XYZ file of C-alpha atoms in Angstrom:
338
model
C -2.783 8.939 -35.244
C -3.087 7.531 -31.736
C -1.899 8.179 -28.213
C -0.121 5.248 -26.586
C -1.071 4.706 -22.950
C 1.440 2.628 -20.993
C -0.130 1.120 -17.873
C -3.511 1.953 -19.353
C -5.313 -0.917 -17.623
C -4.329 0.429 -14.207
C -6.270 2.689 -11.887
C -5.317 6.118 -13.233
C -4.675 4.812 -16.737
C -8.149 3.332 -17.208
C -9.852 6.543 -16.096
C -7.625 8.560 -18.421
C -8.541 6.251 -21.298
C -12.189 7.193 -20.817
C -11.462 10.921 -20.737
C -9.246 10.734 -23.831
C -11.813 8.731 -25.806
C -14.597 11.101 -24.792
C -12.392 14.007 -25.935
C -12.063 12.484 -29.409
C -8.603 10.908 -29.205
C -7.725 7.463 -30.534
C -5.703 5.379 -28.083
C -3.587 2.223 -27.869
C -2.931 0.557 -24.506
C 0.096 -1.402 -23.311
C 0.061 -3.016 -19.866
C 1.870 -6.019 -18.368
C -1.068 -6.564 -15.936
C 1.243 -6.923 -12.915
C -1.076 -4.722 -10.847
C -4.042 -4.241 -13.155
C -6.769 -6.172 -14.935
C -7.800 -6.814 -18.514
C -11.371 -6.523 -17.253
C -10.793 -2.799 -16.702
C -10.227 -2.354 -20.437
C -13.379 -4.297 -21.260
C -15.370 -2.010 -18.988
C -13.804 1.110 -20.488
C -14.847 -0.167 -23.904
C -18.375 -0.814 -22.634
C -18.638 2.648 -21.060
C -17.362 4.471 -24.135
C -18.702 2.218 -26.864
C -15.265 2.152 -28.480
C -12.799 -0.649 -29.168
C -9.281 -0.199 -27.752
C -6.213 -1.931 -29.229
C -4.606 -3.643 -26.221
C -1.201 -5.288 -25.856
C -0.147 -7.311 -22.845
C 3.505 -6.305 -22.864
C 6.229 -4.887 -20.644
C 7.798 -1.529 -21.471
C 11.181 -3.053 -20.619
C 10.822 -5.375 -23.619
C 12.043 -3.384 -26.676
C 10.965 -6.087 -29.125
C 7.379 -6.070 -27.873
C 7.233 -2.264 -27.814
C 8.688 -2.061 -31.297
C 5.827 -4.212 -32.587
C 3.295 -1.824 -31.019
C 4.885 1.200 -32.680
C 5.054 -0.646 -36.009
C 1.360 -1.532 -35.853
C 0.084 1.968 -35.018
C 0.813 5.566 -35.928
C 1.688 6.858 -32.466
C 1.819 10.649 -32.048
C 2.309 10.847 -28.273
C 2.767 8.649 -25.210
C 1.188 9.007 -21.781
C 3.417 6.973 -19.496
C 1.676 5.503 -16.435
C 3.439 2.124 -16.299
C 5.287 1.902 -12.985
C 5.264 0.525 -9.467
C 3.871 2.988 -6.946
C 3.805 1.806 -3.317
C 6.031 3.740 -0.901
C 6.241 0.989 1.720
C 6.869 -1.760 -0.816
C 9.627 0.272 -2.429
C 11.613 0.255 0.818
C 11.533 -3.566 0.785
C 12.300 -4.191 -2.898
C 14.114 -1.068 -4.150
C 15.922 -2.802 -7.026
C 12.596 -3.842 -8.506
C 11.394 -0.235 -8.365
C 14.493 1.149 -10.058
C 14.374 -1.529 -12.743
C 10.685 -1.092 -13.497
C 10.349 2.673 -13.137
C 13.736 3.980 -14.286
C 14.998 1.347 -16.717
C 11.493 0.913 -18.117
C 11.190 4.615 -18.923
C 14.624 4.732 -20.546
C 13.787 1.771 -22.789
C 10.449 3.356 -23.697
C 12.142 6.611 -24.704
C 14.641 4.686 -26.833
C 11.836 2.999 -28.788
C 10.034 6.338 -29.163
C 13.210 7.807 -30.666
C 13.408 4.969 -33.202
C 9.928 5.851 -34.454
C 10.406 9.635 -34.344
C 7.852 10.074 -31.534
C 8.994 12.834 -29.192
C 5.897 13.788 -27.170
C 5.760 12.158 -23.716
C 3.538 12.916 -20.725
C 5.100 11.356 -17.635
C 3.261 10.169 -14.543
C 5.423 11.694 -11.811
C 4.672 12.244 -8.149
C 4.682 14.806 -5.357
C 7.130 12.490 -3.591
C 9.908 14.137 -5.650
C 9.626 17.091 -3.229
C 10.561 14.903 -0.254
C 9.537 16.336 3.115
C 8.667 19.901 2.102
C 9.870 22.791 4.221
C 6.598 24.622 3.621
C 3.171 23.899 2.188
C 1.447 24.360 -0.192
C 4.022 23.077 -2.668
C 4.794 24.964 -5.884
C 6.564 23.553 -8.934
C 9.709 25.632 -8.327
C 10.363 24.178 -4.882
C 13.473 21.950 -4.487
C 13.227 18.317 -5.530
C 15.461 15.338 -4.888
C 15.451 15.063 -1.092
C 13.167 12.063 -1.434
C 12.363 9.845 1.537
C 11.861 6.457 -0.162
C 12.942 4.474 -3.254
C 9.594 5.026 -4.999
C 10.043 8.791 -4.803
C 13.684 8.522 -5.849
C 12.728 6.470 -8.903
C 10.338 9.231 -9.983
C 12.962 11.901 -9.292
C 15.600 10.020 -11.294
C 13.235 9.711 -14.255
C 12.447 13.432 -14.068
C 16.159 14.285 -14.102
C 16.755 11.863 -16.970
C 14.002 13.472 -19.053
C 15.337 16.943 -18.240
C 18.790 15.903 -19.461
C 17.379 14.390 -22.660
C 15.326 17.523 -23.282
C 18.383 19.744 -22.783
C 20.430 17.630 -25.183
C 17.892 17.540 -28.013
C 15.245 20.204 -28.625
C 12.956 17.818 -30.524
C 11.633 16.350 -27.282
C 8.340 17.479 -25.763
C 8.131 16.309 -22.141
C 5.364 17.081 -19.655
C 5.966 15.994 -16.060
C 2.757 15.732 -14.029
C 3.400 15.559 -10.293
C 0.390 13.831 -8.759
C -0.659 14.199 -5.208
C -3.035 11.465 -3.901
C -5.521 10.081 -6.450
C -8.729 8.612 -4.989
C -12.317 8.013 -6.072
C -13.629 6.238 -9.145
C -15.714 6.758 -12.256
C -19.240 7.860 -11.404
C -20.651 4.727 -13.068
C -19.066 2.529 -10.392
C -17.804 0.257 -13.195
C -14.094 1.022 -12.878
C -12.049 1.903 -9.825
C -8.959 1.127 -7.794
C -8.392 -2.621 -7.503
C -4.987 -3.319 -5.927
C -3.737 -6.876 -5.901
C -3.107 -8.183 -2.402
C -3.154 -5.883 0.617
C -3.759 -2.264 -0.451
C -0.826 0.098 0.026
C -2.908 3.280 -0.206
C -5.420 4.685 2.254
C -8.659 4.852 0.285
C -8.772 1.303 -1.110
C -7.900 -0.026 2.349
C -10.767 1.921 3.958
C -13.086 0.689 1.199
C -12.092 -2.922 1.814
C -12.747 -2.509 5.542
C -16.161 -1.065 4.728
C -17.047 -3.975 2.460
C -15.820 -6.560 4.993
C -12.615 -7.727 3.277
C -10.356 -6.264 5.988
C -10.905 -6.289 9.745
C -9.780 -2.746 10.448
C -7.802 0.202 9.131
C -4.248 0.694 10.371
C -3.475 4.381 10.902
C 0.281 4.777 10.740
C 1.157 7.465 13.257
C -0.989 9.809 15.325
C 1.821 12.007 16.625
C 2.599 14.123 13.571
C 2.464 17.904 13.892
C -0.893 18.099 12.104
C -4.481 19.013 12.954
C -5.276 15.617 14.532
C -1.840 13.978 14.654
C -2.384 11.871 11.524
C -0.741 12.451 8.151
C -2.194 15.158 5.914
C -2.310 14.682 2.143
C -3.788 16.360 -0.913
C -6.462 13.976 -2.227
C -7.541 14.486 -5.835
C -10.407 12.715 -7.572
C -9.051 10.348 -10.208
C -11.395 11.777 -12.860
C -10.075 15.288 -12.185
C -6.572 13.852 -12.499
C -7.449 12.092 -15.765
C -8.851 15.326 -17.162
C -5.565 16.992 -16.237
C -3.802 14.594 -18.609
C -6.168 15.468 -21.428
C -5.514 19.168 -20.786
C -1.748 18.567 -20.816
C -1.878 16.658 -24.107
C -4.030 19.313 -25.777
C -2.016 22.252 -24.468
C 1.405 20.926 -25.415
C 0.728 18.975 -28.618
C 3.313 21.017 -30.535
C 5.359 22.519 -27.688
C 8.865 21.112 -27.611
C 10.632 21.523 -24.293
C 9.967 20.663 -20.671
C 6.681 21.393 -18.894
C 6.079 20.653 -15.188
C 2.795 20.796 -13.274
C 1.403 19.878 -9.879
C -1.908 18.060 -10.159
C -3.676 18.311 -6.825
C -6.720 19.846 -5.200
C -4.750 22.378 -3.165
C -6.356 21.217 0.085
C -4.905 18.947 2.758
C -7.012 16.310 4.525
C -5.896 14.039 7.357
C -6.223 10.269 7.507
C -8.939 10.533 10.153
C -10.833 13.151 8.144
C -10.858 10.837 5.131
C -12.021 7.949 7.333
C -14.864 10.058 8.720
C -15.917 11.145 5.229
C -15.989 7.533 4.103
C -18.086 6.546 7.113
C -20.716 9.041 5.933
C -20.620 7.594 2.425
C -21.052 3.976 3.531
C -23.363 4.766 6.447
C -21.484 2.971 9.219
C -18.585 3.327 11.634
C -15.338 1.669 10.597
C -12.826 0.174 13.036
C -9.236 1.408 13.070
C -6.117 1.113 15.188
C -3.112 3.372 15.613
C 0.183 1.862 14.462
C 3.770 3.180 14.453
C 4.804 5.516 11.675
C 5.936 3.867 8.439
C 9.437 4.490 7.114
C 9.425 7.079 4.352
C 6.174 8.783 5.392
C 6.009 12.531 6.011
C 3.631 14.674 8.072
C 2.040 16.974 5.533
C 1.961 17.385 1.768
C -0.436 19.361 -0.406
C -0.229 21.286 -3.646
C -0.454 24.783 -4.927
C -2.133 23.883 -8.246
C -2.481 27.462 -9.506
C 0.148 27.121 -12.258
C -1.713 24.181 -13.824
C -4.937 26.169 -13.654
C -3.309 29.108 -15.447
C -1.318 27.195 -18.077
C -3.624 24.228 -18.746
C -7.009 25.837 -17.986
C -7.541 22.897 -15.631
C -8.661 22.749 -12.023
C -9.688 19.898 -9.718
C -13.352 20.428 -8.874
C -14.619 17.285 -7.132
C -15.008 17.323 -3.345
C -13.856 14.855 -0.700
C -17.492 13.775 -0.350
C -17.647 12.975 -4.067
C -14.369 11.056 -3.770
C -15.655 8.852 -0.955
C -19.151 8.456 -2.451
C -17.704 7.317 -5.772
C -15.234 4.984 -4.085
C -18.022 3.359 -2.090
C -20.186 2.981 -5.201
C -17.313 1.150 -6.906
C -16.335 -1.024 -3.937
C -19.853 -1.932 -2.803
C -20.776 -2.890 -6.366
C -17.517 -4.785 -6.884
C -16.543 -6.176 -3.462
C -13.806 -8.308 -5.000
C -12.786 -5.726 -7.549
C -12.618 -6.894 -11.126
C -12.873 -10.507 -9.971
C -16.469 -9.953 -8.826
């Protein structure tokens, strides 16, 4: 029996593959490689010493997904496959709804055909919108999202809740991520966005390695400690281990399970920049730009429910996050194309 990982060649997916394999699970990976690399899978195999069945396929293609389920005894699915850039989603919202919402619905339909009812979904803290208070707990209101990316995640959550309510066979775990950063301690796998990075850490890393001239800081007039946006940054390996904990905890638990996966601490853009400067040993240029549409001032988690229910807690520091990111980027200045 295997766990199917959709989007497994991506940033979070590849790190989760390592943690699953090291925890004794067998896995199968599906990825359309639209924002990922086959090289990531090769490096995961090298790091773990295990061969991974890999299919270059799109979750929106029922015929291709049916062949995967026919070829393997799938017991659960961890669903990472999705587009994830807030700014991009405001420019091409239809693409986000098609990929993230329609893709998940088609995946669930194929799962039903093969009597597979255990799904762990890669959701996001963006479902909370602009929170009235922080830290954010799982019972706070969702749906007042500020961008199409967040709305696509919210719609999928609501869809899975409705399916769960209609049929008690389903076992859904919704993991609401905060801001994944860092890389595997080996420096062999990490975040490798195609084109201009949409997220803070890979952009800083590319400035540090000389691929970008300077960092753009979008807004310095928020009501925060230094005027820049505050987010909850979580090391990607901690996040990956959260998925393993969720799979183990809820292997036989039908119903709906919802968790925040974050560190519980907020850090500003400038604080993350300063931490990275220490890791790479040099000052990095930046400029202040207008706020981006869809951005909010402050967002960080109360992760105590996940700690209690999953026996999981993020343990890696901001310094570890930036050190590991620099190890990856300095060793792979062009990402997986190096």
